[in-house]
């Protein structure tokens, strides 16, 4: 059983499967395999163009729907209220679900007033399309605005986080608001795999550097959603609950953060000013 982090009534499994870039049959197969191996958290998005296959994998796994925490996200070009509600409905149709567990705003969009977008997101929840709502790639300033505008609890902020990127300010802001954090790219797109510090620490625990990178986050109650298409990696990414990093090791890993550690910094509709 994968441990969970709790926020405002949402229980989010600390390890999930990220599906960005997974497409077609391969995506459905990996989702099915992951669920059979014990994953109970699947992360998709309108923008990933794979919600249909995620739904297929979910059904093929035979795991009861209510045992799985399904997350999807609305793309910023659909942040106008009517568009958002239509996009949420389309996601449910593709997933063949009556509701998801968590619906996120994928990336901030300054072109649409946040109050309108939040109003529609809250409506998606009260209409029963999702059990919980949240945001992704919001900085502390946007998070303040979002939480003061939302009439329903925002349970999570999902953003890039791994040992090379210091996100302590944003994590502290989420915690102060009682929100959970989900880290995408938690192995820094594979860059952490050969890191000599992580390799050395991993060796002391009989683990890989990737497992140390994931453990570093879950040990702070941060959910991780590593993406992989390889079954052996699915198992590796899940096997991080049978060891504990020492305080000294946690501090040493924290020192790997560097100014140019961010991987994803695109300007879709105006990147936020990162904390
Ligand atoms: C814009 C994609 C970020 C990860 O979901």
Coordinates of N, CA and C and ligand atoms in Angstrom, one line a residue, residues 20 43 45 47-48 73 75 106-107 136-137 158 184 264 266 268, ligand 1:
X20 N 3.1 12.3 -18.9 CA 3.4 13.2 -20.0 C 4.3 12.5 -21.0
X43 N -1.4 10.4 -13.1 CA -1.5 11.8 -13.4 C -1.5 12.0 -15.0
X45 N -3.3 14.8 -18.3 CA -3.7 16.2 -18.6 C -4.3 16.2 -19.9
X47 N -3.6 18.4 -22.1 CA -2.5 18.7 -23.0 C -1.6 17.4 -23.3
X48 N -1.7 16.4 -22.5 CA -0.8 15.2 -22.8 C -1.4 14.3 -23.9
X73 N -5.7 17.8 -15.9 CA -5.5 19.2 -15.8 C -6.1 19.9 -17.0
X75 N -5.9 22.9 -19.7 CA -4.9 23.7 -20.4 C -5.3 25.1 -20.4
X106 N -3.5 23.9 -15.3 CA -2.2 23.3 -15.7 C -1.1 24.3 -15.6
X107 N -1.4 25.6 -16.0 CA -0.3 26.6 -16.0 C -1.0 27.9 -16.0
X136 N -1.4 24.1 -10.8 CA -0.1 23.6 -11.1 C 0.8 24.7 -11.7
X137 N 2.0 24.8 -11.3 CA 2.9 25.8 -11.8 C 2.5 27.2 -11.3
X158 N 1.0 21.5 -8.1 CA 1.9 20.6 -8.7 C 2.9 21.4 -9.4
X184 N 6.6 17.2 -10.2 CA 6.9 16.6 -11.5 C 8.3 16.7 -11.8
X264 N 12.0 23.0 -16.8 CA 10.8 23.5 -17.6 C 10.6 24.9 -17.3
X266 N 8.9 27.2 -19.9 CA 8.4 27.7 -21.2 C 7.5 28.9 -20.9
X268 N 4.2 29.7 -22.2 CA 3.0 29.4 -22.9 C 2.2 30.6 -23.1
Ligands
LIG1 C1 3.5 22.1 -19.3 C2 3.7 20.7 -18.8 C3 4.1 20.7 -17.4 C4 4.0 19.3 -16.8 O1 2.7 18.9 -16.7

